[in-house]
Amino acid sequence: MTTNSLLSIPGLQTPKLKALPPLSLYIHIPWCLKKCPYCDFNSHEIRSPSGKIPEEAYVTALVRDLESALSDVWGRRLSSIFFGGGTPSLLSAGAIDTILTAVRTLLPVEHFAEITLEANPGTFEAQKFADFRQAGINRLSIGIQSFNAKHLQALGRVHDDQHAHQAVKIAQANFDNINLDLMYALPGQTLKEAQQDIETACAQAVNHISAYHLTIEPNTLFHRFPPQLPDDEHAAAMQDMIEQVTAHHQYRNYETSAFARPGKESRHNVNYWLFGDYLGIGAGAHSKISFADSIVRRMRYKQPREYLAKSQANASTIQTQQILTPADRSFEFMMNALRLTGGFDTSLFSERTGLPISAIQHQLNEAEERGLLVHDRVRIKPTILGKRFLNDLLHIFLPENNSPGDALQSSIPT
């Protein structure tokens, strides 16, 4: 049975959810000091004569955005909040406090909810980050990318290696839950240099490390002027080395690019991977919201000026909306959950999609025959081979009427 044939199964035209999944809040801050040449996120270099962002107007728009979305999530409790970007640490601590106060006023928030702020070296000031903690931020994610000055320059970063170390020092003085973002397979990077980066990150003894393979994305400067990157063989060797080094330092590789100390996995990101719900507010933010009889994806207007103009005119800030078909639900669940090293409970597929596991039995059997995953009545998880060839594994579950690129692009939140 193909994924498209889900539509012909009696009773699956409008599959019902017995319970709603956990809910997270994503808040997008779209400005950066400088647009990096590899970045395809919805981020915009600050170009105002003052060099400042329209903070007050944007915070007002975010609160209005949240208020307008309340009817979709009324009474639901937030398990995590994530300020992403862009560079959210460009905001003042006062702005963060105003936003979080509004969130807590409008929605119930779990007592020990994870509240993450992304921050880039070059925006670090000791008092400012102490104030972020006071405002309610309890997890910091730092965009280090590399501790090597040469590679930071090649990546177009505004900080150098000294800024990177100083950022970690300031963060550790104020936060006990920290993630460091690194990238590997960088222009001109050797295996030894990649190892120095990951060893340096592990030596900081933070709770969480993310290590992403640099890829050339459309609509980036690197796509127009491609740098010389390590070949696939060297990149794979770097990935193997990173997994070995992090394991030696007691980090568990719980997701394709994520490594955590026991119990310190990113709760916000795990909710994504397990097809949980997230409300996204801010320019270009994506949402996935479940209802009893539908699952809806929405995207806000991407350009900050347009987003602000819509908000100030009391018009809807939602630019696009998609109601997921049964085939979409099936693929998107698998696309996300198979990123987790430990896989997922078999029963979760039905709980989050409203579909019986038999709806993808043919694809599960094919993936197992090819040695890409293992499954039984209790658990489904990728094999080592499946982790290495994740795109091939996901392709098995891809709806026939979509291209892999289109499906992946439309399903991954910013």
Short mmCIF file of C-alpha atoms in Angstrom, two decimals:
data_model
loop_
_atom_site.label_atom_id
_atom_site.label_comp_id
_atom_site.label_asym_id
_atom_site.label_seq_id
_atom_site.Cartn_x
_atom_site.Cartn_y
_atom_site.Cartn_z
CA MET A 1 0.00 0.00 0.00
CA THR A 2 1.42 3.42 -0.92
CA THR A 3 1.04 6.48 1.26
CA ASN A 4 -1.39 8.02 -1.22
CA SER A 5 -3.70 5.02 -0.87
CA LEU A 6 -4.37 6.19 2.70
CA LEU A 7 -7.01 8.44 1.19
CA SER A 8 -9.00 5.46 -0.08
CA ILE A 9 -9.21 3.64 3.27
CA PRO A 10 -12.76 3.87 4.70
CA GLY A 11 -12.91 6.14 7.74
CA LEU A 12 -9.56 7.85 7.06
CA GLN A 13 -10.86 10.87 5.14
CA THR A 14 -10.96 12.87 8.38
CA PRO A 15 -8.96 10.94 10.99
CA LYS A 16 -9.71 11.99 14.56
CA LEU A 17 -7.27 12.65 17.38
CA LYS A 18 -8.22 11.18 20.75
CA ALA A 19 -6.02 13.69 22.60
CA LEU A 20 -4.05 16.80 21.67
CA PRO A 21 -0.24 16.65 21.84
CA PRO A 22 1.97 18.90 24.01
CA LEU A 23 2.12 22.56 22.95
CA SER A 24 5.22 24.75 22.59
CA LEU A 25 5.57 28.44 21.72
CA TYR A 26 8.11 29.66 19.17
CA ILE A 27 8.90 33.40 19.01
CA HIS A 28 10.84 34.56 15.95
CA ILE A 29 13.15 37.57 16.10
CA PRO A 30 14.14 38.22 12.46
CA TRP A 31 17.13 40.60 12.73
CA CYS A 32 20.88 39.96 12.74
CA LEU A 33 23.94 42.19 12.92
CA LYS A 34 25.03 40.62 9.64
CA LYS A 35 23.55 38.04 7.27
CA CYS A 36 25.82 34.99 7.15
CA PRO A 37 26.61 33.65 3.65
CA TYR A 38 25.35 30.12 4.46
CA CYS A 39 22.11 31.16 6.20
CA ASP A 40 18.72 30.50 4.57
CA PHE A 41 16.68 31.29 7.71
CA ASN A 42 14.29 34.21 7.79
CA SER A 43 16.87 36.68 9.07
CA HIS A 44 17.52 40.25 7.99
CA GLU A 45 20.60 42.41 8.48
CA ILE A 46 19.94 45.58 10.46
CA ARG A 47 20.03 48.45 7.98
CA SER A 48 18.48 51.31 9.94
CA PRO A 49 20.66 54.46 10.26
CA SER A 50 20.60 54.07 14.04
CA GLY A 51 21.73 50.46 13.85
CA LYS A 52 18.82 49.49 16.08
CA ILE A 53 15.79 47.27 15.57
CA PRO A 54 12.19 48.56 16.01
CA GLU A 55 12.00 46.79 19.34
CA GLU A 56 8.94 48.46 20.88
CA ALA A 57 6.83 48.12 17.72
CA TYR A 58 7.86 44.50 17.25
CA VAL A 59 7.13 43.51 20.85
CA THR A 60 3.68 45.09 20.51
CA ALA A 61 3.12 43.10 17.31
CA LEU A 62 4.19 39.85 18.98
CA VAL A 63 1.71 40.34 21.80
CA ARG A 64 -1.07 41.11 19.30
CA ASP A 65 -0.07 38.04 17.31
CA LEU A 66 -0.36 35.85 20.40
CA GLU A 67 -3.70 37.38 21.33
CA SER A 68 -5.09 36.69 17.85
CA ALA A 69 -4.05 33.03 18.10
CA LEU A 70 -5.61 32.35 21.49
CA SER A 71 -8.81 30.86 20.09
CA ASP A 72 -6.76 28.06 18.48
CA VAL A 73 -4.98 27.06 21.69
CA TRP A 74 -7.32 28.25 24.43
CA GLY A 75 -6.84 26.40 27.70
CA ARG A 76 -3.78 24.48 26.50
CA ARG A 77 -0.63 24.57 28.60
CA LEU A 78 2.78 25.55 27.21
CA SER A 79 5.52 23.02 27.88
CA SER A 80 8.33 25.14 26.37
CA ILE A 81 9.06 28.56 24.90
CA PHE A 82 11.81 29.25 22.36
CA PHE A 83 13.13 32.63 21.16
CA GLY A 84 14.74 31.92 17.77
CA GLY A 85 16.07 33.98 14.90
CA GLY A 86 17.84 35.84 13.61
CA THR A 87 19.54 36.96 16.77
CA PRO A 88 17.08 37.17 19.68
CA SER A 89 19.83 38.42 22.00
CA LEU A 90 19.62 41.74 20.14
CA LEU A 91 16.47 42.37 22.19
CA SER A 92 16.78 44.12 25.53
CA ALA A 93 16.07 42.17 28.71
CA GLY A 94 13.13 44.52 29.23
CA ALA A 95 11.62 43.40 25.92
CA ILE A 96 12.05 39.74 26.84
CA ASP A 97 10.39 40.41 30.18
CA THR A 98 7.44 42.19 28.50
CA ILE A 99 6.94 39.29 26.07
CA LEU A 100 7.12 36.58 28.75
CA THR A 101 4.79 38.52 31.03
CA ALA A 102 2.25 38.71 28.20
CA VAL A 103 2.66 34.99 27.47
CA ARG A 104 2.04 34.03 31.10
CA THR A 105 -0.95 36.37 31.27
CA LEU A 106 -2.57 34.87 28.17
CA LEU A 107 -1.66 31.17 28.46
CA PRO A 108 -0.90 28.74 31.28
CA VAL A 109 2.78 27.81 31.33
CA GLU A 110 4.11 24.67 33.01
CA HIS A 111 5.89 25.46 36.26
CA PHE A 112 9.25 24.11 35.08
CA ALA A 113 8.81 24.99 31.40
CA GLU A 114 12.00 25.18 29.34
CA ILE A 115 12.45 28.79 28.11
CA THR A 116 15.29 29.09 25.59
CA LEU A 117 16.93 32.16 24.06
CA GLU A 118 19.25 31.91 21.05
CA ALA A 119 22.26 34.20 21.36
CA ASN A 120 25.26 34.96 19.19
CA PRO A 121 28.75 35.93 20.41
CA GLY A 122 29.23 39.61 19.66
CA THR A 123 25.98 40.48 21.46
CA PHE A 124 27.16 39.30 24.90
CA GLU A 125 27.26 41.75 27.80
CA ALA A 126 27.51 40.36 31.33
CA GLN A 127 24.75 42.50 32.88
CA LYS A 128 22.41 42.02 29.92
CA PHE A 129 22.58 38.24 30.21
CA ALA A 130 22.10 38.37 33.97
CA ASP A 131 18.97 40.39 33.22
CA PHE A 132 17.82 37.80 30.64
CA ARG A 133 17.95 35.20 33.41
CA GLN A 134 16.04 37.48 35.74
CA ALA A 135 13.38 37.96 33.02
CA GLY A 136 12.72 34.22 32.93
CA ILE A 137 15.10 32.72 30.39
CA ASN A 138 16.41 29.43 31.84
CA ARG A 139 18.22 27.94 28.83
CA LEU A 140 20.71 29.62 26.51
CA SER A 141 21.63 28.40 23.02
CA ILE A 142 24.84 30.01 21.76
CA GLY A 143 25.66 30.14 18.03
CA ILE A 144 29.38 29.43 18.36
CA GLN A 145 29.68 27.56 14.99
CA SER A 146 33.47 27.22 15.47
CA PHE A 147 36.21 28.11 17.94
CA ASN A 148 38.64 28.60 15.04
CA ALA A 149 39.16 32.23 13.97
CA LYS A 150 39.91 31.26 10.36
CA HIS A 151 36.71 29.26 9.98
CA LEU A 152 34.60 31.92 11.69
CA GLN A 153 35.88 34.42 9.14
CA ALA A 154 35.10 32.01 6.28
CA LEU A 155 31.56 31.64 7.63
CA GLY A 156 31.08 35.41 7.71
CA ARG A 157 30.49 35.50 11.45
CA VAL A 158 30.75 38.82 13.31
CA HIS A 159 32.65 37.22 16.20
CA ASP A 160 36.10 35.68 16.50
CA ASP A 161 37.47 32.86 18.66
CA GLN A 162 38.03 35.15 21.65
CA HIS A 163 34.43 36.37 21.48
CA ALA A 164 33.30 32.73 21.38
CA HIS A 165 35.17 31.85 24.58
CA GLN A 166 34.03 35.05 26.29
CA ALA A 167 30.39 34.29 25.39
CA VAL A 168 30.60 30.86 27.02
CA LYS A 169 32.18 32.39 30.13
CA ILE A 170 29.40 35.00 30.49
CA ALA A 171 26.73 32.38 29.82
CA GLN A 172 28.09 30.03 32.48
CA ALA A 173 28.11 32.83 35.03
CA ASN A 174 24.35 33.22 34.60
CA PHE A 175 22.89 29.94 33.28
CA ASP A 176 23.25 26.29 34.21
CA ASN A 177 21.47 24.98 31.09
CA ILE A 178 23.44 25.88 27.96
CA ASN A 179 23.61 24.59 24.39
CA LEU A 180 26.51 25.27 22.04
CA ASP A 181 25.80 25.23 18.31
CA LEU A 182 28.69 24.05 16.14
CA MET A 183 29.06 23.37 12.42
CA TYR A 184 31.42 20.99 10.66
CA ALA A 185 32.53 20.24 7.08
CA LEU A 186 33.41 23.94 6.84
CA PRO A 187 35.34 25.56 3.97
CA GLY A 188 38.91 24.24 4.11
CA GLN A 189 38.33 22.42 7.42
CA THR A 190 40.47 19.38 8.19
CA LEU A 191 39.47 16.43 10.36
CA LYS A 192 41.95 17.60 13.01
CA GLU A 193 40.42 21.09 13.06
CA ALA A 194 36.90 19.67 13.36
CA GLN A 195 38.11 17.53 16.27
CA GLN A 196 39.64 20.57 17.98
CA ASP A 197 36.26 22.33 17.75
CA ILE A 198 34.24 19.49 19.25
CA GLU A 199 36.88 18.80 21.94
CA THR A 200 36.82 22.48 22.88
CA ALA A 201 33.03 22.43 23.09
CA CYS A 202 33.01 19.30 25.27
CA ALA A 203 35.65 20.84 27.55
CA GLN A 204 33.17 23.59 28.44
CA ALA A 205 31.07 20.91 30.22
CA VAL A 206 27.76 22.38 29.03
CA ASN A 207 24.61 20.27 29.09
CA HIS A 208 23.96 20.20 25.35
CA ILE A 209 25.87 20.44 22.07
CA SER A 210 24.44 20.63 18.56
CA ALA A 211 26.73 19.81 15.63
CA TYR A 212 25.37 20.52 12.16
CA HIS A 213 26.83 19.55 8.80
CA LEU A 214 27.26 22.71 6.72
CA THR A 215 25.13 22.40 3.60
CA ILE A 216 24.81 24.81 0.69
CA GLU A 217 21.23 26.08 0.58
CA PRO A 218 19.44 27.95 -2.22
CA ASN A 219 19.07 31.72 -1.87
CA THR A 220 22.33 32.07 0.03
CA LEU A 221 25.60 33.76 -0.88
CA PHE A 222 27.37 30.40 -0.65
CA HIS A 223 24.95 29.04 -3.27
CA ARG A 224 25.91 31.81 -5.69
CA PHE A 225 29.62 31.62 -4.87
CA PRO A 226 30.23 28.06 -3.58
CA PRO A 227 33.22 27.62 -1.26
CA GLN A 228 35.46 24.56 -1.37
CA LEU A 229 34.00 22.15 1.18
CA PRO A 230 35.33 18.79 2.40
CA ASP A 231 34.11 15.92 0.21
CA ASP A 232 31.51 13.40 1.40
CA GLU A 233 34.14 10.95 2.65
CA HIS A 234 35.85 13.55 4.83
CA ALA A 235 32.51 14.92 6.07
CA ALA A 236 31.43 11.40 7.08
CA ALA A 237 34.73 10.93 8.93
CA MET A 238 34.06 14.17 10.80
CA GLN A 239 30.59 12.98 11.76
CA ASP A 240 31.97 9.67 13.05
CA MET A 241 34.65 11.50 15.02
CA ILE A 242 32.10 13.89 16.58
CA GLU A 243 29.95 10.97 17.71
CA GLN A 244 32.98 9.26 19.27
CA VAL A 245 34.32 12.36 21.03
CA THR A 246 30.94 13.37 22.47
CA ALA A 247 30.28 9.82 23.66
CA HIS A 248 33.69 9.81 25.40
CA HIS A 249 32.60 12.98 27.23
CA GLN A 250 29.31 11.38 28.34
CA TYR A 251 27.04 13.08 25.81
CA ARG A 252 24.27 10.97 24.29
CA ASN A 253 23.55 11.40 20.56
CA TYR A 254 19.76 11.43 20.98
CA GLU A 255 18.94 13.12 17.66
CA THR A 256 20.74 13.37 14.31
CA SER A 257 22.66 16.53 15.23
CA ALA A 258 22.06 16.79 18.98
CA PHE A 259 24.15 15.56 21.93
CA ALA A 260 23.08 15.90 25.54
CA ARG A 261 24.05 14.96 29.05
CA PRO A 262 21.52 12.51 30.58
CA GLY A 263 18.18 14.24 31.16
CA LYS A 264 19.29 17.47 29.46
CA GLU A 265 17.79 16.90 26.01
CA SER A 266 16.09 19.96 24.49
CA ARG A 267 12.45 19.52 25.48
CA HIS A 268 11.35 22.08 22.90
CA ASN A 269 13.08 20.30 20.02
CA VAL A 270 11.99 16.84 21.17
CA ASN A 271 8.40 18.12 20.96
CA TYR A 272 9.07 18.98 17.30
CA TRP A 273 10.57 15.58 16.57
CA LEU A 274 7.65 13.75 18.17
CA PHE A 275 5.10 15.68 16.09
CA GLY A 276 3.94 17.82 18.96
CA ASP A 277 2.22 21.15 18.42
CA TYR A 278 3.88 24.55 18.32
CA LEU A 279 2.43 28.01 17.96
CA GLY A 280 4.80 30.30 16.08
CA ILE A 281 4.54 34.07 16.37
CA GLY A 282 6.69 36.72 14.72
CA ALA A 283 7.79 37.41 11.16
CA GLY A 284 7.96 34.19 9.13
CA ALA A 285 7.19 31.96 12.12
CA HIS A 286 5.63 28.55 11.40
CA SER A 287 2.91 26.87 13.45
CA LYS A 288 1.53 23.34 13.63
CA ILE A 289 -1.71 23.20 15.59
CA SER A 290 -3.83 20.09 16.12
CA PHE A 291 -7.58 20.02 16.55
CA ALA A 292 -9.81 17.00 17.12
CA ASP A 293 -10.50 16.57 13.40
CA SER A 294 -7.66 18.46 11.66
CA ILE A 295 -3.99 19.41 11.83
CA VAL A 296 -3.15 22.84 10.45
CA ARG A 297 0.14 24.44 9.44
CA ARG A 298 0.40 28.23 9.19
CA MET A 299 3.14 30.69 8.33
CA ARG A 300 3.28 34.40 9.23
CA TYR A 301 4.36 37.05 6.73
CA LYS A 302 8.14 36.78 6.37
CA GLN A 303 9.25 40.36 5.76
CA PRO A 304 9.46 42.25 9.07
CA ARG A 305 8.08 45.45 7.53
CA GLU A 306 5.08 43.64 6.07
CA TYR A 307 4.50 41.72 9.30
CA LEU A 308 4.59 44.95 11.31
CA ALA A 309 2.33 46.74 8.85
CA LYS A 310 -0.27 43.96 9.03
CA SER A 311 -0.17 44.01 12.81
CA GLN A 312 -0.46 47.79 13.05
CA ALA A 313 -3.46 47.69 10.69
CA ASN A 314 -5.06 45.00 12.91
CA ALA A 315 -5.00 42.67 9.90
CA SER A 316 -4.14 38.98 10.00
CA THR A 317 -0.41 38.26 10.06
CA ILE A 318 -0.97 34.75 8.65
CA GLN A 319 0.27 34.47 5.06
CA THR A 320 -0.31 30.81 4.28
CA GLN A 321 -2.32 27.94 5.73
CA GLN A 322 -2.31 24.22 4.96
CA ILE A 323 -4.59 21.51 6.34
CA LEU A 324 -2.62 18.27 6.44
CA THR A 325 -4.04 15.34 4.52
CA PRO A 326 -3.71 11.82 5.99
CA ALA A 327 -0.72 11.30 3.67
CA ASP A 328 0.88 14.53 4.93
CA ARG A 329 0.36 13.51 8.55
CA SER A 330 1.94 10.13 7.99
CA PHE A 331 5.02 11.47 6.21
CA GLU A 332 5.60 14.44 8.48
CA PHE A 333 5.39 12.30 11.60
CA MET A 334 7.96 9.86 10.24
CA MET A 335 10.18 12.61 8.82
CA ASN A 336 10.50 14.13 12.29
CA ALA A 337 10.42 11.10 14.59
CA LEU A 338 13.01 9.11 12.64
CA ARG A 339 15.59 11.78 13.45
CA LEU A 340 15.57 10.47 17.01
CA THR A 341 18.27 7.88 17.66
CA GLY A 342 16.03 5.93 20.01
CA GLY A 343 13.02 6.16 17.70
CA PHE A 344 9.53 6.34 19.16
CA ASP A 345 6.81 4.25 20.77
CA THR A 346 4.71 2.60 18.08
CA SER A 347 1.49 3.79 19.73
CA LEU A 348 2.59 7.42 19.36
CA PHE A 349 2.06 7.30 15.59
CA SER A 350 -1.70 6.78 16.04
CA GLU A 351 -1.88 9.19 18.97
CA ARG A 352 -0.33 12.09 17.04
CA THR A 353 -1.69 11.43 13.51
CA GLY A 354 -5.08 9.81 14.17
CA LEU A 355 -4.06 7.02 11.76
CA PRO A 356 -3.56 3.31 12.55
CA ILE A 357 0.01 2.06 12.32
CA SER A 358 -1.24 -0.36 9.63
CA ALA A 359 -1.53 2.68 7.34
CA ILE A 360 2.28 2.64 6.90
CA GLN A 361 2.89 -1.09 7.34
CA HIS A 362 4.04 -1.50 3.73
CA GLN A 363 6.63 1.27 4.11
CA LEU A 364 7.81 -0.05 7.48
CA ASN A 365 8.34 -3.49 5.97
CA GLU A 366 10.27 -2.03 3.03
CA ALA A 367 12.50 0.05 5.31
CA GLU A 368 13.21 -2.96 7.52
CA GLU A 369 13.99 -5.17 4.50
CA ARG A 370 16.54 -2.57 3.40
CA GLY A 371 18.10 -2.55 6.87
CA LEU A 372 17.16 1.10 7.55
CA LEU A 373 14.92 0.61 10.60
CA VAL A 374 13.64 -1.98 13.05
CA HIS A 375 10.08 -2.13 14.31
CA ASP A 376 7.74 -4.20 16.42
CA ARG A 377 4.53 -3.62 18.36
CA VAL A 378 6.42 -1.56 20.95
CA ARG A 379 9.00 0.62 19.20
CA ILE A 380 10.19 1.87 15.82
CA LYS A 381 13.72 3.23 15.41
CA PRO A 382 16.34 3.77 12.72
CA THR A 383 19.31 1.43 12.47
CA ILE A 384 22.88 2.73 12.27
CA LEU A 385 22.54 2.40 8.49
CA GLY A 386 19.23 4.28 8.61
CA LYS A 387 20.85 7.12 10.55
CA ARG A 388 23.63 7.36 7.99
CA PHE A 389 21.20 7.35 5.05
CA LEU A 390 18.33 9.22 6.66
CA ASN A 391 17.15 10.81 3.42
CA ASP A 392 16.84 7.39 1.80
CA LEU A 393 14.84 6.19 4.81
CA LEU A 394 12.50 9.19 4.72
CA HIS A 395 11.99 8.84 0.97
CA ILE A 396 10.21 5.54 1.59
CA PHE A 397 7.48 7.41 3.49
CA LEU A 398 7.25 10.35 1.07
CA PRO A 399 3.81 11.00 -0.49
CA GLU A 400 4.03 10.25 -4.20
CA ASN A 401 2.68 13.62 -5.25
CA ASN A 402 5.45 15.60 -3.50
CA SER A 403 9.13 15.98 -4.26
CA PRO A 404 11.42 15.30 -1.29
CA GLY A 405 12.67 18.88 -1.27
CA ASP A 406 9.19 20.40 -1.25
CA ALA A 407 7.97 18.14 1.55
CA LEU A 408 11.01 18.71 3.71
CA GLN A 409 10.94 22.47 3.20
CA SER A 410 7.25 22.81 4.01
CA SER A 411 7.43 20.68 7.12
CA ILE A 412 10.43 22.03 9.03
CA PRO A 413 9.70 24.99 11.29
CA THR A 414 12.05 27.96 11.38
#
